GROMACS .gro file of C-alpha atoms in nm:
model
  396
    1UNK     CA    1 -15.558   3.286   5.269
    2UNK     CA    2 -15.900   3.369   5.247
    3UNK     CA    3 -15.859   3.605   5.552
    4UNK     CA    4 -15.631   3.809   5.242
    5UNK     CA    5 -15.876   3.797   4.966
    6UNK     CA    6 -16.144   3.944   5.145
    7UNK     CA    7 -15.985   4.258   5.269
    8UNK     CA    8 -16.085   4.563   5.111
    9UNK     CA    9 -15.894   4.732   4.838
   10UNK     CA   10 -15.689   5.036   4.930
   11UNK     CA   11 -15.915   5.310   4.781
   12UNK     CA   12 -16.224   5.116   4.979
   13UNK     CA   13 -16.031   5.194   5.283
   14UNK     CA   14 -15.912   5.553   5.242
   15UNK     CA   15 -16.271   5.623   5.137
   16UNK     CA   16 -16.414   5.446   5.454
   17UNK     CA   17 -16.189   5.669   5.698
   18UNK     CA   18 -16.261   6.016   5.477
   19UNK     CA   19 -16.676   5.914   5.525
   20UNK     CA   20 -16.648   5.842   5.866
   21UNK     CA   21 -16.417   6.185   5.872
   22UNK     CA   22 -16.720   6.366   5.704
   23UNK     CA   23 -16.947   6.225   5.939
   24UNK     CA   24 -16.821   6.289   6.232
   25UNK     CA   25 -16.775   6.718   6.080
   26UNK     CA   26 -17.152   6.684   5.960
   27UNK     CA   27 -17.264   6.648   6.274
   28UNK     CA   28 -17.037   6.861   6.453
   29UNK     CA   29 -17.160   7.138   6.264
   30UNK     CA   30 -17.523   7.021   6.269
   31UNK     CA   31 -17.536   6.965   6.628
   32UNK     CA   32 -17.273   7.137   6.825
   33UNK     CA   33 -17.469   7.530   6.841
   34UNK     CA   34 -17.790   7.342   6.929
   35UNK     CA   35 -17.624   7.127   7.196
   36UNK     CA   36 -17.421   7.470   7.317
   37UNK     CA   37 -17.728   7.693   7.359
   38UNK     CA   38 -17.959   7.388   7.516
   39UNK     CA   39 -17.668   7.343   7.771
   40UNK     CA   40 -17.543   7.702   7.847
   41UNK     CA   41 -17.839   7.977   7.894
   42UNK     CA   42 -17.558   8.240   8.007
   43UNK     CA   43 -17.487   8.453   7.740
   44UNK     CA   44 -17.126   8.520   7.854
   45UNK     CA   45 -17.066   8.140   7.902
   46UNK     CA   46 -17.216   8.090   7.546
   47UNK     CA   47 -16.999   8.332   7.398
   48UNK     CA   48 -16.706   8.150   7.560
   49UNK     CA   49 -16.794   7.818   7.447
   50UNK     CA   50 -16.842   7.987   7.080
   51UNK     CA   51 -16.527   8.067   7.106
   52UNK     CA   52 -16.375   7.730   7.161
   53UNK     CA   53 -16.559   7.578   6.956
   54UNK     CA   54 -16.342   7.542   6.720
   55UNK     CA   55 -16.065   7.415   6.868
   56UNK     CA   56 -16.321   7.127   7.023
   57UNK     CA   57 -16.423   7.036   6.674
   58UNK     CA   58 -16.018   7.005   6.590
   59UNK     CA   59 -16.011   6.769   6.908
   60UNK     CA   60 -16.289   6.592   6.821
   61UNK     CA   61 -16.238   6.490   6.505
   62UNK     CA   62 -15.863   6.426   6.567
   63UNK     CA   63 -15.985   6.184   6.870
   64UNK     CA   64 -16.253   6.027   6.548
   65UNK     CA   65 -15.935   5.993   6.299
   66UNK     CA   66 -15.699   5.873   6.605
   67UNK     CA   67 -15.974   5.562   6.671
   68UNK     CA   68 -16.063   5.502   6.278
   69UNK     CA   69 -15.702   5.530   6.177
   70UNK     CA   70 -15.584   5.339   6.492
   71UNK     CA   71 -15.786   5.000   6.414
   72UNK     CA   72 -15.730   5.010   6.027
   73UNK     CA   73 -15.326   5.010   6.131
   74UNK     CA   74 -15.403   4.722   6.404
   75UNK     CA   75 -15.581   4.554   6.119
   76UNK     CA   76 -15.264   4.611   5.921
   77UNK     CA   77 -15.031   4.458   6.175
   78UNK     CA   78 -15.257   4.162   6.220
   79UNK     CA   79 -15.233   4.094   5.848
   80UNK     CA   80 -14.914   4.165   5.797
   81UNK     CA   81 -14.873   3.933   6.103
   82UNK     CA   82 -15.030   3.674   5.940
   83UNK     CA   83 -14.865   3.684   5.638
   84UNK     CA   84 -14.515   3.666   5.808
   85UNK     CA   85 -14.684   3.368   5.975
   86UNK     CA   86 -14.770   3.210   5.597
   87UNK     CA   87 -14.433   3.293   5.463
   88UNK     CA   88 -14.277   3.146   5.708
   89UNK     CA   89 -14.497   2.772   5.710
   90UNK     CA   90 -14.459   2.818   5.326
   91UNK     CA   91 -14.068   2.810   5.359
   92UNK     CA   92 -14.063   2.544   5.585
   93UNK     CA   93 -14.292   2.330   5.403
   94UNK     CA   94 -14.086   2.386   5.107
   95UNK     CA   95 -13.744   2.327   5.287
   96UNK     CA   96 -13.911   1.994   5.379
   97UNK     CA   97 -14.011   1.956   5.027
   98UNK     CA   98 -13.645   1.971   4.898
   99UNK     CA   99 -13.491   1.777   5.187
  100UNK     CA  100 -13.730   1.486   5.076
  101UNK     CA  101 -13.699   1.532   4.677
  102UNK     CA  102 -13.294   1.527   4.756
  103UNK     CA  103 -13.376   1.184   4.940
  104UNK     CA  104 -13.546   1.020   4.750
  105UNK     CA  105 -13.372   0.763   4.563
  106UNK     CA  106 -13.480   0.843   4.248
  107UNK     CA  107 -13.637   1.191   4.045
  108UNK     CA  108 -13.949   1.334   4.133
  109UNK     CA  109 -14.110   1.502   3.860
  110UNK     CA  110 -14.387   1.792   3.698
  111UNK     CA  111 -14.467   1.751   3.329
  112UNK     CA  112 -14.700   1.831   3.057
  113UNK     CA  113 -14.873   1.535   2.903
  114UNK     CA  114 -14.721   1.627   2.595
  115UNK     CA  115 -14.553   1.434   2.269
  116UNK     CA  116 -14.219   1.549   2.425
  117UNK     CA  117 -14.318   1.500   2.843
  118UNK     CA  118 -14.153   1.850   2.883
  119UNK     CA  119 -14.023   1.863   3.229
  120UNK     CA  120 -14.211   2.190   3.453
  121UNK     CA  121 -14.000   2.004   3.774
  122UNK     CA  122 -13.748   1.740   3.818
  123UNK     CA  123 -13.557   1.702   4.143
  124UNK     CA  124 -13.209   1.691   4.178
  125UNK     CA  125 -13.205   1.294   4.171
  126UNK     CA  126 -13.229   1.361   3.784
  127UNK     CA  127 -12.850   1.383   3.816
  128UNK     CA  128 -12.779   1.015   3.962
  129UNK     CA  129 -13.092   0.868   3.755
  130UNK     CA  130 -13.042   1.027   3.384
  131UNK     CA  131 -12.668   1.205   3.428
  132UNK     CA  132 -12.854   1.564   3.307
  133UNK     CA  133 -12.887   1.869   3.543
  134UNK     CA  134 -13.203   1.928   3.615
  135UNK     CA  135 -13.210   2.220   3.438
  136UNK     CA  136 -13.112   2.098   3.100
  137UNK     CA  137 -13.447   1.880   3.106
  138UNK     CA  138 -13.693   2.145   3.237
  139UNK     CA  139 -13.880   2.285   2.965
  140UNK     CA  140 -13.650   2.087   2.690
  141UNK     CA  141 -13.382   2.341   2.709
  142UNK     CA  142 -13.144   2.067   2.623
  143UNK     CA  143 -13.337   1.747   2.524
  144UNK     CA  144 -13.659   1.648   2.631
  145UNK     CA  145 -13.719   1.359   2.871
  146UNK     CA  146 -13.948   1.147   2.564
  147UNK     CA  147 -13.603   1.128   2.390
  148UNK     CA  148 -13.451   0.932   2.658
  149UNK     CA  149 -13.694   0.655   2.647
  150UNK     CA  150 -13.655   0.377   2.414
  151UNK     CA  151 -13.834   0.408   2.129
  152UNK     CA  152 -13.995   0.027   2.147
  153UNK     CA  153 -14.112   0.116   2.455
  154UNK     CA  154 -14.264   0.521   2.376
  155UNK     CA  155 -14.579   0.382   2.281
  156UNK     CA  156 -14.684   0.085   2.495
  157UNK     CA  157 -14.565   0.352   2.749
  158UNK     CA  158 -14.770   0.647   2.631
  159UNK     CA  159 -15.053   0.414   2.588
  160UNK     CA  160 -15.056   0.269   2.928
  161UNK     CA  161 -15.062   0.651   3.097
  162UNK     CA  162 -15.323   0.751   2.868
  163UNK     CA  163 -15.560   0.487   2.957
  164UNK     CA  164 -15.476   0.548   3.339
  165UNK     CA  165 -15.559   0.908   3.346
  166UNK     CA  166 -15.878   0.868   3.147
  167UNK     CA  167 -15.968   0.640   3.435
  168UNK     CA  168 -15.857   0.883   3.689
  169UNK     CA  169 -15.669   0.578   3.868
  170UNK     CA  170 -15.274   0.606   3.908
  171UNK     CA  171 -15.010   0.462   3.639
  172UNK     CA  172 -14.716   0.226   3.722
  173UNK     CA  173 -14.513   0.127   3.431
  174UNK     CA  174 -14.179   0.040   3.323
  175UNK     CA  175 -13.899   0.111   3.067
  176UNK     CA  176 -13.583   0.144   2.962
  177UNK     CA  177 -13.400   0.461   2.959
  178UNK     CA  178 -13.092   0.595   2.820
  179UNK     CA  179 -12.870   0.827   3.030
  180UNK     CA  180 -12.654   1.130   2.927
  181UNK     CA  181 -12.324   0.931   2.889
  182UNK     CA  182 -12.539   0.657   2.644
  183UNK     CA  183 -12.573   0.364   2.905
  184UNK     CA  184 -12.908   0.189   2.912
  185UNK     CA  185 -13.076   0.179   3.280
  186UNK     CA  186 -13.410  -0.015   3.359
  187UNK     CA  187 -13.681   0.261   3.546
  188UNK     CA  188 -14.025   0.159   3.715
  189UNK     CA  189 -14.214   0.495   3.698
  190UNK     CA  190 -14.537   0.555   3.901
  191UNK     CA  191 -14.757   0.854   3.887
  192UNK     CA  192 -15.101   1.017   3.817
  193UNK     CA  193 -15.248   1.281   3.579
  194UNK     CA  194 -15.334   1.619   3.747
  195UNK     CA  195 -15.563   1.966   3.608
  196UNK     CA  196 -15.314   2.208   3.529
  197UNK     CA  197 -15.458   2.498   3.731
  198UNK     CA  198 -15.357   2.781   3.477
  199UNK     CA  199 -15.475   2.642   3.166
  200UNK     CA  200 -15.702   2.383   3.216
  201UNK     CA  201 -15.446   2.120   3.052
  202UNK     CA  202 -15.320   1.761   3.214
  203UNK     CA  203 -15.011   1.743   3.393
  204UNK     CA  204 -14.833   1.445   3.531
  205UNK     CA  205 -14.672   1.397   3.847
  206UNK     CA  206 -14.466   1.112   4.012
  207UNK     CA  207 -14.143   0.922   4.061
  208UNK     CA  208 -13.904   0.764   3.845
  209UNK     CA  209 -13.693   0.461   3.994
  210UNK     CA  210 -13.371   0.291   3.899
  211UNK     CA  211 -13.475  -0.075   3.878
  212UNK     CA  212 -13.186  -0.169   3.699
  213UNK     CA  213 -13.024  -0.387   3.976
  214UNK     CA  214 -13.360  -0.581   4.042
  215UNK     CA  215 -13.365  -0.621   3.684
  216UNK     CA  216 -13.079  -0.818   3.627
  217UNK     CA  217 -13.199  -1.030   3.926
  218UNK     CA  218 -13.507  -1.100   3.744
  219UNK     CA  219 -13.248  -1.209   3.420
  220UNK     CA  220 -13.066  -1.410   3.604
  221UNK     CA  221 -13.330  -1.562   3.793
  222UNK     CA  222 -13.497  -1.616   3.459
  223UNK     CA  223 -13.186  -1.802   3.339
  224UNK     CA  224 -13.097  -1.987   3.635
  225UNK     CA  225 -13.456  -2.150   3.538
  226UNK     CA  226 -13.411  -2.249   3.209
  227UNK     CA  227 -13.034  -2.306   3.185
  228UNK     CA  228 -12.765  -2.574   3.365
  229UNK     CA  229 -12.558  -2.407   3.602
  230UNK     CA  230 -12.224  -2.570   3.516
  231UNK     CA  231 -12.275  -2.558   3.140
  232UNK     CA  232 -12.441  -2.268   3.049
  233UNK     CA  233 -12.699  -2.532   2.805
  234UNK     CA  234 -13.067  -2.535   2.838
  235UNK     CA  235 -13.185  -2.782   3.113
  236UNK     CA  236 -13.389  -3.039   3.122
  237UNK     CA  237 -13.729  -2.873   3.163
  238UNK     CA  238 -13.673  -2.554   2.910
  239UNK     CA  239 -13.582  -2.843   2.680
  240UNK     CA  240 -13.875  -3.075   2.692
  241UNK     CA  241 -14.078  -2.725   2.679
  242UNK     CA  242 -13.890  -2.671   2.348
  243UNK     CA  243 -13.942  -2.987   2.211
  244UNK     CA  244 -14.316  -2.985   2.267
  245UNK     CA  245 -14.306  -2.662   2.087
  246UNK     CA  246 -14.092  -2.739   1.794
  247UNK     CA  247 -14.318  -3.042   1.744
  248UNK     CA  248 -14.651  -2.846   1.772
  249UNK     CA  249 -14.472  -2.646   1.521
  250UNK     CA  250 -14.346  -2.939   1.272
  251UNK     CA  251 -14.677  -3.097   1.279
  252UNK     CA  252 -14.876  -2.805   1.205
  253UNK     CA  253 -14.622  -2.730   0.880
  254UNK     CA  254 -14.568  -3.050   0.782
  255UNK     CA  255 -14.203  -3.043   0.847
  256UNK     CA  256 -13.950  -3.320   0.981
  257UNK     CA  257 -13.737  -3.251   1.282
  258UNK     CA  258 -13.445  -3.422   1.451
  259UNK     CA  259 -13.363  -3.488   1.824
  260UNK     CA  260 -12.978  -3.633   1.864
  261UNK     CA  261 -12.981  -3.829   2.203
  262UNK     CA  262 -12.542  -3.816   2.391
  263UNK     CA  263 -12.409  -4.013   2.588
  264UNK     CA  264 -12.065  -3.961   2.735
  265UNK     CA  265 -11.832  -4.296   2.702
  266UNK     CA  266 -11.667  -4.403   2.994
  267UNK     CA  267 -11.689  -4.043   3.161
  268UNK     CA  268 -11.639  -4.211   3.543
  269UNK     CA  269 -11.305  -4.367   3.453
  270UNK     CA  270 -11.239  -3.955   3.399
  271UNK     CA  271 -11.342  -3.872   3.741
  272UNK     CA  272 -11.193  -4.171   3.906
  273UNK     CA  273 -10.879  -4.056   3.722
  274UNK     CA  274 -10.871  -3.697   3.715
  275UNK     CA  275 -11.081  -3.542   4.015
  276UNK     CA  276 -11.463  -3.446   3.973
  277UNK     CA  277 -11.369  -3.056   3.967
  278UNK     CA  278 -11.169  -3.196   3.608
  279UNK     CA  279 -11.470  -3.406   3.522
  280UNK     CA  280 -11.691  -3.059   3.550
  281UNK     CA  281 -11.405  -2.915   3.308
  282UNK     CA  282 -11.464  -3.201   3.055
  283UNK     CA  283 -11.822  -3.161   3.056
  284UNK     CA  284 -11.779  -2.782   3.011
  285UNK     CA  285 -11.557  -2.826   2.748
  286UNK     CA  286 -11.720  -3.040   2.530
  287UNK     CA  287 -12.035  -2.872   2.602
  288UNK     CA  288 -11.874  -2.557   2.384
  289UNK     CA  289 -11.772  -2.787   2.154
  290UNK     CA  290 -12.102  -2.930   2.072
  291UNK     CA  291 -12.276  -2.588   2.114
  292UNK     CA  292 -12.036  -2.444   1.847
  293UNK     CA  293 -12.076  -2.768   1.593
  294UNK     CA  294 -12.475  -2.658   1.561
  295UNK     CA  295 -12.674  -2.409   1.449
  296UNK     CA  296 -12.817  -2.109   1.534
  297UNK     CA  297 -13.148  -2.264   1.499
  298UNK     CA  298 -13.073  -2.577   1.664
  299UNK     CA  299 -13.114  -2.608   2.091
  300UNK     CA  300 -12.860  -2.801   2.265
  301UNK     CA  301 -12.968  -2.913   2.663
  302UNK     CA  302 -12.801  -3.099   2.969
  303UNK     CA  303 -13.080  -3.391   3.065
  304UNK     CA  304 -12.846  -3.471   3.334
  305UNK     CA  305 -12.498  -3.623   3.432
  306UNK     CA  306 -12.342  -3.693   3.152
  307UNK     CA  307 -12.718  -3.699   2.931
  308UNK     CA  308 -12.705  -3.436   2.603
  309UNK     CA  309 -13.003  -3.368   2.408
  310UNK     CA  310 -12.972  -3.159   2.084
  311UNK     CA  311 -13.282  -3.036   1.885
  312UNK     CA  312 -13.232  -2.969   1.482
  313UNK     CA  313 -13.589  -2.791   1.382
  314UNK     CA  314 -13.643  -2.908   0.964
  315UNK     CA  315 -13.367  -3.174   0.966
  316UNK     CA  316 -13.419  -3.490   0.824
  317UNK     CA  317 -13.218  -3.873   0.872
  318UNK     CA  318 -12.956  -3.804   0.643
  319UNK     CA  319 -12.884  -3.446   0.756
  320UNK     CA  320 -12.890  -3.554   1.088
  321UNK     CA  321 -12.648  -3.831   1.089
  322UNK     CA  322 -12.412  -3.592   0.953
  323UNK     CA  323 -12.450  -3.369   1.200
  324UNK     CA  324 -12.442  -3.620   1.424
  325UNK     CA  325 -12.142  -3.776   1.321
  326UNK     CA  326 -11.952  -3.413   1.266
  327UNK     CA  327 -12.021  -3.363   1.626
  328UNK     CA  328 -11.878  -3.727   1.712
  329UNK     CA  329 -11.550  -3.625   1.546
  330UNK     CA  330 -11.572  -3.295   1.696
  331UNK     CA  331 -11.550  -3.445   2.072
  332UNK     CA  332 -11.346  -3.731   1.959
  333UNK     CA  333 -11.027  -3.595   1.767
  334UNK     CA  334 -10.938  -3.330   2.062
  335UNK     CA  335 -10.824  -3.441   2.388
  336UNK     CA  336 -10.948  -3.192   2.671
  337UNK     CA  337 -10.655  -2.998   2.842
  338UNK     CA  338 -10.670  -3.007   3.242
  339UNK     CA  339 -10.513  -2.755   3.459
  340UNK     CA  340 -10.294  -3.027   3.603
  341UNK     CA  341 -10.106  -3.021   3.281
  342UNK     CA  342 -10.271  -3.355   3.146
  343UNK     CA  343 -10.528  -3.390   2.913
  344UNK     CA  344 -10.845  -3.635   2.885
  345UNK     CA  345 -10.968  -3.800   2.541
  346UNK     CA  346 -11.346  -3.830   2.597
  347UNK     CA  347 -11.586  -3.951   2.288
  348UNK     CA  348 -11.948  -4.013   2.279
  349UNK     CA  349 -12.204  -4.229   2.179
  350UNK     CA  350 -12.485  -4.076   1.958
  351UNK     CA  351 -12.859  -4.187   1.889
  352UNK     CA  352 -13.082  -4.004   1.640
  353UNK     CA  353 -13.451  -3.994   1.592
  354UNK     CA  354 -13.648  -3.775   1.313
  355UNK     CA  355 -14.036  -3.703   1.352
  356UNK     CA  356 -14.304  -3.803   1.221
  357UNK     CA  357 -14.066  -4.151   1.106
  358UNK     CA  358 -13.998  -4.247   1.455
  359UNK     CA  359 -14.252  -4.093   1.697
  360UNK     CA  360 -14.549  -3.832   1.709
  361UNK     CA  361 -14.514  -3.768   2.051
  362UNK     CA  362 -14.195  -3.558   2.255
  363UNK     CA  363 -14.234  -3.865   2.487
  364UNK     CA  364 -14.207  -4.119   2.218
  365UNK     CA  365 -13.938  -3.984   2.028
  366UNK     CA  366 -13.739  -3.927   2.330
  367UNK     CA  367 -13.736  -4.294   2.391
  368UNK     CA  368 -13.606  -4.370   2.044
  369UNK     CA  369 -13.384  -4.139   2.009
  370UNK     CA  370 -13.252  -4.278   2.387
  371UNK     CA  371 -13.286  -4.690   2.235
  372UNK     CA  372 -13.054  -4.585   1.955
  373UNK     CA  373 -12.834  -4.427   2.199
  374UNK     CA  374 -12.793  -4.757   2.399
  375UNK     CA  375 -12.765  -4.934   2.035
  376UNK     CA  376 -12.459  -4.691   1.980
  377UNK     CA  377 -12.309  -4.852   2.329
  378UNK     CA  378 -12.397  -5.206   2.250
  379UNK     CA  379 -12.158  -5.156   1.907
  380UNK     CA  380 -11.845  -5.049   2.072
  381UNK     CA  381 -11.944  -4.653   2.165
  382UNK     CA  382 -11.821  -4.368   2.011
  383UNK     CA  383 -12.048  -4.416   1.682
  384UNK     CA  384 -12.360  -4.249   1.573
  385UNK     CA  385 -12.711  -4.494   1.559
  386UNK     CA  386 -13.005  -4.394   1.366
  387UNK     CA  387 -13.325  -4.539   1.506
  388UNK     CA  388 -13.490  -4.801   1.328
  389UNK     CA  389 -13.782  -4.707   1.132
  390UNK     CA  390 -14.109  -4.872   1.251
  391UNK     CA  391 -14.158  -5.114   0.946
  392UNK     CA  392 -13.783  -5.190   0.968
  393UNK     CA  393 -13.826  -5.240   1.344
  394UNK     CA  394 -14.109  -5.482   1.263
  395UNK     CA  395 -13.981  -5.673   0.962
  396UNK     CA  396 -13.674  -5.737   1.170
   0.00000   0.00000   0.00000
């Protein structure tokens, strides 16, 4: 490329052959009688070479314009050469270019660092990734690509790329994106800012991924961790973590807040009976039940087996032993259809603890709420048991 640039300019050229042209005529006409008479000393040899003179100085300045013309056109062909030669690497690279943007699996991309990320390039994986031709995002001729993204993310997003190119350092970020026929898809984008070349300006150029797939991994992952597989409740650990929160929470605003400790009655004679696979029914069952009796508010868990622990955030003793005793009834006054045709009456035995009155710890009123669910087996089970106050507990 360089090799191109510094060639000389047409005129340059033309003026270079018609100097060397006059040159060569100059002295021709300077030298050439001189030369003649220092070489021939017969007169009638003289006059000869007078005579075809002439015609010498036609043959001797065509043999000067055959060289001078002859190594400007070999010049020529070598550049011309050379240029097929560029063309030719430039095509290929640019065939390879396409063959990998086609491949990749998601959209390559050119844009301004704009409020609108106009599109200068997007590859044809725009189609799979957004549903738009690429076309109908370059230069906004349709929508621009900033309209796609979700608007709660446009700014964390915008921020994050910002502070990356100020740094000169690469940007990795990701969002949510919505696609021509109004789905939502997860992306992980990566790129880095670039000097437009023309103008001066910042340009960005990267990838954009599909991550949608490895997304809802990550969700159900995330919920395999914090809920019980067979019914769909919090476990145990996301529920002690709740409890320690809600507490935190009650103490710090001086409010009450009730924990309702289950206990399925009798729930092996329904196995033994039945078949485990209609046991997991039961405890599926009444697990909607219980989840539908409470609030929106309210956090119902599996502790394990046949263990239930619901949460009731600003509920005191009397409110809870209602609720408590709704969600008795609840379980108790429907028998649980099995797909054998049968059906299984199940009830269970409830005890309830409130904080601060029973315990200022989740520990501690875990193990009252759990007393007063033993107290609710001891009187004949399926009944509700507040836990004893401590001065009540002590008087008695």
């Amino acid at each position: 490329m360089n090799t191109l640039k510094n060639q000389h300019t047409p005129l340059l050229r033309a003026l270079w052959v018609v100097l060397l042209y006059l040159c060569a005529g100059w002295l021709w006409i300077t030298f050439s009688d001189a030369a003649a008479r220092a070489w021939f000393t017969d007169p009638t040899t003289l006059t000869q070479v007078e005579t075809w003179k002439g015609p010498l100085f036609v043959l001797f300045t065509t043999a000067v314009l055959f060289v001078v013309l002859l190594r400007q056109l070999q010049k020529d062909r070598r550049l011309l050469q050379l240029q097929h030669r560029q063309r030719e690497a430039l095509r290929r690279r640019e065939r390879q270019l396409t063959v990998l943007m086609d491949n990749l699996p998601g959209m390559a991309y050119c844009c301004r660092f704009d409020e609108h990320w106009t599109m200068l390039f997007v590859s044809s994986g725009c189609r799979d990734l957004t549903g738009y031709e690429p076309e109908e995002l370059i230069e906004n001729r349709l929508t621009s690509y900033a309209s796609l993204i979700d608007e709660e993310c446009s700014d964390g997003l915008t921020e994050a790329v910002r502070q990356a190119v100020d740094r000169g350092e690469p940007f990795a970020v990701e969002y949510t994106l919505a696609r021509k026929d109004g789905s939502q898809i997860w992306v992980w984008e990566r790129g880095r800012g670039v000097e437009d070349e023309s103008d001066g300006g910042m340009l960005l150029e990267g990838i954009v991924l599909d991550i949608s797939g490895r997304k809802a991994l990550e969700n159900e992952l995330a919920e395999l961790a914090t809920r019980d597989p067979l019914t769909g409740l919090y476990n145990r650990r996301e529920m002690t973590r709740l409890l320690d929160e809600e507490m935190t929470r009650a103490a710090r605003y001086d409010h009450t807040m009730a924990l309702l400790w289950i206990d399925f009655d009798h729930f092996k004679a329904i196995n033994d009976s039945f078949g485990h696979a209609a046991g997991d029914a039961v405890l599926k069952n009444v697990s909607d039940r219980m989840r539908s009796g409470i609030r929106s508010v309210d956090a119902i868990g599996r502790f394990g087996g046949e263990e239930f622990v619901i949460l009731l955030p600003e509920m005191g003793e009397q409110e809870a032993l209602e609720t408590a005793e709704r969600l008795r009834q609840l379980v108790s006054d429907r028998p649980v259809p099995l797909d054998s045709g049968a059906s299984a009456m199940l009830t269970i035995s409830v005890g309830v603890a409130v904080f601060p009155i029973h315990g200022h710890s989740p520990g501690a009123l875990c193990a009252v709420a759990d007393k007063a669910m033993y107290r609710a087996k001891e009187a004949g089970r399926n009944c509700v048991i507040m836990a004893p106050s401590p001065e009540r507990a002590h008087n008695a």
